């Protein structure tokens, strides 16, 4: 499905559509490495990632997890986010050029996610390796080969003793992190079991790292290609919250998702039998001209479009969307202050990693520059226009 209203209708209709069993399995992935698929699930025992659940079970788990992203918790965590951004940006400012994806966006978002969860610093490198293996196993439906799939399965197996030990520590001595929150908070009288928390950890790491990192690289890349370039961000003529929302709409980090019809249902004027699987293309919905005027233009100076589907919608909308927005805002603020004359390396060619449903740049080479621009007058900053940007490619 490609239309905004049709996709929203499906996402909002839990009675007739479900996520369980909606994601198609890849024959190439399961056939290439016998035993890998069971191994990737057996390590978590009876726990199930929240995103694979429907109705009551999903509601129960999500109530606990989402309460860990409250405004008060995120406000207290913002100094950690900013310190992480400044630590990674400081050495980059003196380089002649650098890859924004591998040298800032990816390590920044991973470090923020792991700190928010409460993963010990000394294990961060191993987590990064596991993420790369997992993403590689997704490329072209698992065409990374049986060796990569088996290695990823083994990595997941090794997660179990590490996760159980960490959870035992947090049960005995809670810390100000999401793992402790999931173990001890009881929204609606519910608390997650050890196996349920174990099942959420890899999913939260993957989503919390990939989507913000992809979005950050995309936002910066589009702004660098726009007529005003990075100068508009550095001088404050483009408000950063608007830049974030327009970037998410114009080129979001998730291409789409699946749903399966529980019952016979009518969608977009067509009668569908129960069991019909639908592919909902968020990227297309975010460029629907019936919803977003002149939607093929990246134009952060126009009125912000917050109704986009970059983080999904409804009961299964991204639980960490507020943290992702915080990461993007802080990163762009620190980049504007520390890299005010950022430019795109002229030879850069945009190449996206072939790993559905993620849409991610493999690299974005930039030059920091040297001369700081003059700040724009405050009263003239951010005045919206209908379209004042560049085409989205």
Short mmCIF file of C-alpha atoms in Angstrom, two decimals:
data_model
loop_
_atom_site.label_atom_id
_atom_site.label_comp_id
_atom_site.label_asym_id
_atom_site.label_seq_id
_atom_site.Cartn_x
_atom_site.Cartn_y
_atom_site.Cartn_z
CA UNK A 1 0.00 0.00 0.00
CA UNK A 2 1.26 3.47 -0.85
CA UNK A 3 -1.39 6.07 0.05
CA UNK A 4 -1.16 7.94 3.35
CA UNK A 5 -4.83 7.63 4.36
CA UNK A 6 -5.01 3.93 3.42
CA UNK A 7 -1.88 3.10 5.43
CA UNK A 8 -3.09 5.08 8.44
CA UNK A 9 -6.42 3.23 8.31
CA UNK A 10 -4.62 -0.12 8.48
CA UNK A 11 -2.22 0.95 11.25
CA UNK A 12 -5.11 2.25 13.35
CA UNK A 13 -7.23 -0.90 12.91
CA UNK A 14 -5.92 -3.50 15.38
CA UNK A 15 -9.21 -5.37 15.25
CA UNK A 16 -8.69 -6.35 11.61
CA UNK A 17 -4.91 -6.29 11.20
CA UNK A 18 -2.10 -7.91 13.17
CA UNK A 19 1.69 -7.94 13.23
CA UNK A 20 2.05 -11.58 14.30
CA UNK A 21 3.18 -13.59 11.29
CA UNK A 22 3.08 -10.54 9.03
CA UNK A 23 6.84 -10.37 8.42
CA UNK A 24 7.63 -12.81 5.59
CA UNK A 25 10.46 -15.25 6.19
CA UNK A 26 13.30 -15.31 3.69
CA UNK A 27 13.93 -18.64 1.98
CA UNK A 28 17.49 -17.58 1.25
CA UNK A 29 18.11 -16.82 4.89
CA UNK A 30 16.57 -19.96 6.36
CA UNK A 31 17.80 -22.30 3.66
CA UNK A 32 21.36 -21.04 3.50
CA UNK A 33 22.18 -21.75 7.13
CA UNK A 34 20.24 -24.67 8.61
CA UNK A 35 19.87 -24.26 12.34
CA UNK A 36 20.53 -20.52 12.33
CA UNK A 37 16.87 -19.49 12.53
CA UNK A 38 16.06 -21.62 15.62
CA UNK A 39 19.25 -20.43 17.28
CA UNK A 40 18.31 -16.78 16.90
CA UNK A 41 15.15 -17.40 18.89
CA UNK A 42 16.13 -20.06 21.42
CA UNK A 43 18.45 -17.85 23.44
CA UNK A 44 15.60 -15.75 24.80
CA UNK A 45 13.54 -18.75 26.03
CA UNK A 46 9.81 -17.82 26.13
CA UNK A 47 10.35 -14.07 25.82
CA UNK A 48 9.10 -12.36 22.65
CA UNK A 49 10.14 -8.95 21.29
CA UNK A 50 7.38 -6.43 21.83
CA UNK A 51 7.12 -5.57 18.14
CA UNK A 52 6.09 -9.15 17.30
CA UNK A 53 3.11 -9.18 19.67
CA UNK A 54 -0.50 -8.10 19.25
CA UNK A 55 -3.36 -6.93 21.44
CA UNK A 56 -3.21 -7.65 25.17
CA UNK A 57 0.35 -8.96 25.40
CA UNK A 58 1.73 -6.10 23.35
CA UNK A 59 -0.25 -3.56 25.39
CA UNK A 60 1.07 -5.00 28.66
CA UNK A 61 4.72 -4.96 27.56
CA UNK A 62 4.50 -1.57 25.88
CA UNK A 63 2.99 0.06 28.98
CA UNK A 64 6.10 -0.89 30.94
CA UNK A 65 8.67 -0.06 28.26
CA UNK A 66 7.10 3.23 27.15
CA UNK A 67 6.95 4.54 30.71
CA UNK A 68 10.75 4.44 30.64
CA UNK A 69 10.71 7.19 27.98
CA UNK A 70 8.81 9.76 30.04
CA UNK A 71 9.58 13.49 29.60
CA UNK A 72 11.17 13.63 33.05
CA UNK A 73 13.47 10.68 32.32
CA UNK A 74 14.52 12.10 28.95
CA UNK A 75 15.15 15.56 30.43
CA UNK A 76 17.45 14.03 33.03
CA UNK A 77 19.22 12.02 30.32
CA UNK A 78 19.82 14.93 27.91
CA UNK A 79 23.21 15.93 29.46
CA UNK A 80 24.46 12.40 28.72
CA UNK A 81 23.30 12.72 25.11
CA UNK A 82 25.02 16.11 24.72
CA UNK A 83 28.24 14.91 26.35
CA UNK A 84 28.33 11.96 23.96
CA UNK A 85 27.85 14.23 20.95
CA UNK A 86 30.58 16.66 22.00
CA UNK A 87 33.04 13.86 22.82
CA UNK A 88 32.69 12.42 19.32
CA UNK A 89 32.56 15.73 17.45
CA UNK A 90 35.60 17.41 19.01
CA UNK A 91 38.27 15.34 17.20
CA UNK A 92 36.37 15.54 13.89
CA UNK A 93 36.48 19.34 13.69
CA UNK A 94 40.23 19.31 12.98
CA UNK A 95 40.12 16.68 10.22
CA UNK A 96 40.26 17.70 6.54
CA UNK A 97 37.24 15.44 5.90
CA UNK A 98 35.42 12.58 7.57
CA UNK A 99 32.59 10.09 7.07
CA UNK A 100 29.61 11.36 9.03
CA UNK A 101 27.99 7.91 9.09
CA UNK A 102 30.80 5.77 10.50
CA UNK A 103 32.65 8.44 12.48
CA UNK A 104 29.75 10.24 14.12
CA UNK A 105 26.12 9.28 13.43
CA UNK A 106 26.48 5.55 14.03
CA UNK A 107 28.79 5.56 17.10
CA UNK A 108 26.86 8.48 18.61
CA UNK A 109 23.43 6.85 18.36
CA UNK A 110 24.77 3.48 19.48
CA UNK A 111 26.51 4.97 22.52
CA UNK A 112 23.37 6.92 23.49
CA UNK A 113 21.17 3.83 23.14
CA UNK A 114 23.48 1.58 25.15
CA UNK A 115 23.84 4.17 27.91
CA UNK A 116 20.09 4.68 28.06
CA UNK A 117 19.54 0.95 28.39
CA UNK A 118 22.31 0.56 30.95
CA UNK A 119 24.69 -1.66 28.95
CA UNK A 120 28.20 -1.52 30.50
CA UNK A 121 30.68 0.62 28.56
CA UNK A 122 33.24 -2.17 28.25
CA UNK A 123 30.80 -4.22 26.15
CA UNK A 124 29.89 -1.49 23.66
CA UNK A 125 32.37 -2.66 21.01
CA UNK A 126 30.94 -6.17 21.10
CA UNK A 127 27.43 -4.80 20.76
CA UNK A 128 28.50 -2.87 17.66
CA UNK A 129 29.95 -6.04 16.13
CA UNK A 130 26.72 -7.92 16.83
CA UNK A 131 24.66 -5.17 15.23
CA UNK A 132 26.75 -5.23 12.06
CA UNK A 133 26.33 -8.99 11.81
CA UNK A 134 22.60 -8.68 12.30
CA UNK A 135 22.27 -5.97 9.67
CA UNK A 136 24.44 -7.95 7.28
CA UNK A 137 22.21 -10.98 7.70
CA UNK A 138 19.26 -8.84 6.56
CA UNK A 139 20.83 -7.65 3.33
CA UNK A 140 19.06 -9.03 0.29
CA UNK A 141 17.12 -11.41 2.53
CA UNK A 142 20.16 -13.01 4.03
CA UNK A 143 22.45 -13.16 1.01
CA UNK A 144 25.35 -12.34 3.32
CA UNK A 145 25.86 -16.09 3.30
CA UNK A 146 25.43 -18.97 5.73
CA UNK A 147 28.64 -18.14 7.57
CA UNK A 148 27.36 -14.70 8.52
CA UNK A 149 23.98 -16.07 9.59
CA UNK A 150 25.55 -18.76 11.76
CA UNK A 151 27.95 -16.22 13.31
CA UNK A 152 25.01 -13.96 14.14
CA UNK A 153 23.14 -16.86 15.72
CA UNK A 154 26.17 -17.68 17.86
CA UNK A 155 26.46 -14.05 18.93
CA UNK A 156 22.84 -14.10 20.05
CA UNK A 157 23.43 -17.28 22.02
CA UNK A 158 26.23 -15.51 23.86
CA UNK A 159 23.82 -12.70 24.72
CA UNK A 160 21.91 -14.89 27.16
CA UNK A 161 24.43 -15.34 29.99
CA UNK A 162 25.51 -11.71 29.66
CA UNK A 163 21.91 -10.46 29.76
CA UNK A 164 20.94 -12.70 32.67
CA UNK A 165 23.93 -11.58 34.70
CA UNK A 166 23.17 -7.91 33.98
CA UNK A 167 19.51 -8.38 34.90
CA UNK A 168 20.45 -10.09 38.16
CA UNK A 169 22.59 -7.06 39.02
CA UNK A 170 19.76 -4.64 38.22
CA UNK A 171 17.24 -6.67 40.22
CA UNK A 172 19.54 -6.49 43.23
CA UNK A 173 20.58 -2.87 42.74
CA UNK A 174 18.47 -0.78 40.31
CA UNK A 175 20.25 1.92 38.30
CA UNK A 176 18.83 4.94 36.44
CA UNK A 177 18.50 3.06 33.14
CA UNK A 178 15.81 1.43 31.01
CA UNK A 179 16.70 -2.16 31.95
CA UNK A 180 16.18 -1.36 35.63
CA UNK A 181 12.97 0.45 34.75
CA UNK A 182 11.56 -2.56 32.87
CA UNK A 183 12.39 -4.83 35.80
CA UNK A 184 11.00 -2.69 38.61
CA UNK A 185 8.24 -0.43 37.28
CA UNK A 186 4.67 -1.69 37.37
CA UNK A 187 2.38 0.44 35.13
CA UNK A 188 -1.10 -0.99 35.50
CA UNK A 189 0.26 -3.43 38.06
CA UNK A 190 2.48 -5.17 35.49
CA UNK A 191 6.21 -5.83 35.56
CA UNK A 192 8.27 -7.67 32.96
CA UNK A 193 9.84 -11.04 33.68
CA UNK A 194 13.53 -11.73 33.20
CA UNK A 195 12.88 -13.54 29.91
CA UNK A 196 10.66 -10.72 28.66
CA UNK A 197 13.35 -8.13 29.40
CA UNK A 198 16.01 -10.29 27.71
CA UNK A 199 13.84 -10.47 24.59
CA UNK A 200 13.46 -6.68 24.41
CA UNK A 201 17.15 -5.80 24.75
CA UNK A 202 18.41 -6.68 21.21
CA UNK A 203 15.31 -5.16 19.60
CA UNK A 204 15.71 -1.93 21.55
CA UNK A 205 19.43 -1.74 20.75
CA UNK A 206 18.88 -2.33 17.04
CA UNK A 207 15.99 0.11 16.64
CA UNK A 208 17.48 2.68 19.01
CA UNK A 209 20.75 2.70 17.13
CA UNK A 210 19.80 2.28 13.47
CA UNK A 211 16.82 4.59 13.01
CA UNK A 212 18.30 7.74 14.62
CA UNK A 213 21.69 7.19 12.96
CA UNK A 214 20.07 6.76 9.56
CA UNK A 215 17.85 9.79 10.10
CA UNK A 216 20.77 11.97 11.22
CA UNK A 217 22.88 11.16 8.17
CA UNK A 218 19.90 11.70 5.87
CA UNK A 219 18.92 15.06 7.42
CA UNK A 220 22.47 16.40 7.21
CA UNK A 221 22.95 15.08 3.67
CA UNK A 222 19.77 16.71 2.38
CA UNK A 223 20.53 20.02 4.09
CA UNK A 224 24.06 20.08 2.66
CA UNK A 225 22.56 19.62 -0.81
CA UNK A 226 19.92 22.34 -0.33
CA UNK A 227 20.41 25.86 -1.80
CA UNK A 228 21.25 27.42 1.58
CA UNK A 229 23.46 24.52 2.62
CA UNK A 230 24.63 24.00 6.19
CA UNK A 231 25.00 27.78 6.58
CA UNK A 232 21.24 28.05 7.22
CA UNK A 233 21.52 25.71 10.19
CA UNK A 234 24.67 27.33 11.57
CA UNK A 235 23.20 30.83 11.54
CA UNK A 236 19.83 29.72 12.88
CA UNK A 237 17.64 30.59 9.89
CA UNK A 238 16.38 26.99 9.83
CA UNK A 239 15.00 25.96 13.23
CA UNK A 240 16.47 22.59 14.16
CA UNK A 241 13.15 21.03 15.30
CA UNK A 242 11.69 21.84 11.87
CA UNK A 243 14.77 20.44 10.17
CA UNK A 244 14.36 17.20 12.12
CA UNK A 245 10.69 16.74 11.23
CA UNK A 246 11.13 17.61 7.56
CA UNK A 247 14.09 15.26 7.30
CA UNK A 248 12.08 12.45 8.86
CA UNK A 249 9.21 13.07 6.46
CA UNK A 250 11.24 13.52 3.30
CA UNK A 251 13.61 10.59 3.79
CA UNK A 252 12.71 8.55 6.85
CA UNK A 253 14.80 5.70 8.25
CA UNK A 254 12.14 2.99 7.80
CA UNK A 255 10.84 2.13 4.33
CA UNK A 256 7.75 0.35 5.56
CA UNK A 257 6.25 -2.51 7.51
CA UNK A 258 3.87 -5.46 7.15
CA UNK A 259 0.43 -6.30 8.46
CA UNK A 260 -1.78 -9.37 7.99
CA UNK A 261 -5.56 -9.23 7.81
CA UNK A 262 -7.18 -11.08 10.73
CA UNK A 263 -10.58 -11.08 9.04
CA UNK A 264 -12.12 -10.42 5.67
CA UNK A 265 -11.86 -6.66 5.31
CA UNK A 266 -12.21 -3.84 2.79
CA UNK A 267 -9.16 -1.61 2.27
CA UNK A 268 -8.90 1.19 -0.27
CA UNK A 269 -12.09 -0.05 -1.91
CA UNK A 270 -10.84 -3.64 -2.30
CA UNK A 271 -12.18 -6.68 -0.47
CA UNK A 272 -9.36 -8.70 1.07
CA UNK A 273 -9.73 -12.22 2.48
CA UNK A 274 -8.45 -13.08 5.96
CA UNK A 275 -4.75 -13.89 5.86
CA UNK A 276 -3.90 -11.28 3.23
CA UNK A 277 -0.45 -9.82 3.88
CA UNK A 278 0.00 -6.09 3.24
CA UNK A 279 3.21 -4.16 2.74
CA UNK A 280 2.75 -0.62 4.03
CA UNK A 281 5.24 1.76 2.44
CA UNK A 282 5.88 4.62 4.85
CA UNK A 283 8.18 6.39 2.43
CA UNK A 284 5.46 6.58 -0.19
CA UNK A 285 2.87 7.75 2.35
CA UNK A 286 5.19 10.55 3.45
CA UNK A 287 5.30 11.74 -0.17
CA UNK A 288 1.56 11.55 -0.79
CA UNK A 289 0.60 14.86 -2.42
CA UNK A 290 -2.91 14.56 -0.99
CA UNK A 291 -1.38 14.89 2.47
CA UNK A 292 1.87 16.81 1.99
CA UNK A 293 1.85 19.58 -0.60
CA UNK A 294 4.86 19.55 -2.96
CA UNK A 295 6.05 16.53 -1.03
CA UNK A 296 8.97 15.70 -3.32
CA UNK A 297 10.86 18.72 -1.99
CA UNK A 298 13.02 18.77 1.12
CA UNK A 299 12.05 22.13 2.59
CA UNK A 300 12.68 22.54 6.34
CA UNK A 301 11.73 26.23 6.32
CA UNK A 302 8.07 25.49 5.67
CA UNK A 303 5.63 24.65 8.42
CA UNK A 304 6.78 21.46 10.18
CA UNK A 305 5.04 18.24 9.15
CA UNK A 306 4.65 16.20 12.34
CA UNK A 307 2.00 13.83 11.00
CA UNK A 308 4.53 11.87 8.95
CA UNK A 309 4.96 8.11 9.42
CA UNK A 310 8.72 7.99 9.91
CA UNK A 311 8.21 6.32 13.30
CA UNK A 312 5.05 4.47 12.36
CA UNK A 313 1.70 5.10 13.98
CA UNK A 314 -0.83 3.57 16.34
CA UNK A 315 -0.23 0.87 18.92
CA UNK A 316 3.06 -0.21 17.32
CA UNK A 317 4.54 3.24 16.71
CA UNK A 318 8.21 3.45 17.64
CA UNK A 319 8.36 3.37 21.43
CA UNK A 320 11.61 5.35 21.44
CA UNK A 321 10.59 8.12 19.04
CA UNK A 322 10.93 10.80 21.72
CA UNK A 323 14.48 9.69 22.50
CA UNK A 324 15.31 9.61 18.78
CA UNK A 325 14.07 13.18 18.35
CA UNK A 326 16.15 14.24 21.35
CA UNK A 327 19.26 12.60 19.83
CA UNK A 328 18.69 14.29 16.48
CA UNK A 329 18.11 17.72 17.99
CA UNK A 330 21.15 17.58 20.25
CA UNK A 331 23.40 16.24 17.49
CA UNK A 332 22.35 18.98 15.06
CA UNK A 333 22.74 21.69 17.72
CA UNK A 334 26.26 20.54 18.54
CA UNK A 335 27.18 20.15 14.88
CA UNK A 336 25.93 23.66 14.12
CA UNK A 337 28.06 25.06 16.95
CA UNK A 338 31.22 23.03 16.31
CA UNK A 339 31.10 22.53 12.53
CA UNK A 340 29.49 25.77 11.30
CA UNK A 341 30.97 25.65 7.78
CA UNK A 342 30.30 22.00 7.05
CA UNK A 343 30.20 21.08 3.37
CA UNK A 344 29.69 17.94 1.34
CA UNK A 345 32.71 16.36 -0.31
CA UNK A 346 32.00 17.02 -3.97
CA UNK A 347 32.79 13.47 -5.08
CA UNK A 348 30.26 11.97 -2.65
CA UNK A 349 27.72 9.60 -4.20
CA UNK A 350 24.74 8.54 -2.11
CA UNK A 351 24.63 4.75 -1.72
CA UNK A 352 22.03 3.10 0.50
CA UNK A 353 22.52 -0.21 2.27
CA UNK A 354 20.22 -2.92 0.82
CA UNK A 355 18.62 -4.05 4.09
CA UNK A 356 14.81 -3.80 4.23
CA UNK A 357 13.10 -2.20 6.11
CA UNK A 358 15.95 0.18 6.95
CA UNK A 359 16.92 2.96 4.55
CA UNK A 360 20.47 3.97 5.43
CA UNK A 361 23.37 5.69 3.75
CA UNK A 362 26.54 3.61 3.68
CA UNK A 363 28.68 6.78 3.98
CA UNK A 364 28.45 10.57 3.87
CA UNK A 365 31.81 12.30 3.42
CA UNK A 366 31.94 15.90 4.64
CA UNK A 367 34.49 18.68 5.20
CA UNK A 368 34.36 20.66 8.48
CA UNK A 369 35.61 23.96 6.98
CA UNK A 370 37.24 26.74 8.95
CA UNK A 371 35.49 30.14 8.97
CA UNK A 372 32.51 30.54 11.32
CA UNK A 373 29.46 32.27 9.77
CA UNK A 374 27.66 35.23 11.31
CA UNK A 375 24.50 34.47 13.24
CA UNK A 376 21.20 35.47 11.67
CA UNK A 377 18.94 37.98 13.48
CA UNK A 378 16.76 36.15 15.98
CA UNK A 379 13.52 37.76 14.79
CA UNK A 380 14.13 36.55 11.25
CA UNK A 381 14.99 32.98 12.11
CA UNK A 382 12.76 30.21 10.97
CA UNK A 383 10.16 32.18 9.03
CA UNK A 384 8.30 29.42 7.15
CA UNK A 385 7.77 29.32 3.42
CA UNK A 386 5.61 26.99 1.37
CA UNK A 387 8.60 25.45 -0.41
CA UNK A 388 12.15 26.67 -0.02
CA UNK A 389 14.41 23.68 -0.46
CA UNK A 390 15.60 21.06 -2.89
CA UNK A 391 14.21 17.94 -4.58
CA UNK A 392 14.39 14.68 -2.67
CA UNK A 393 16.26 11.99 -4.58
#
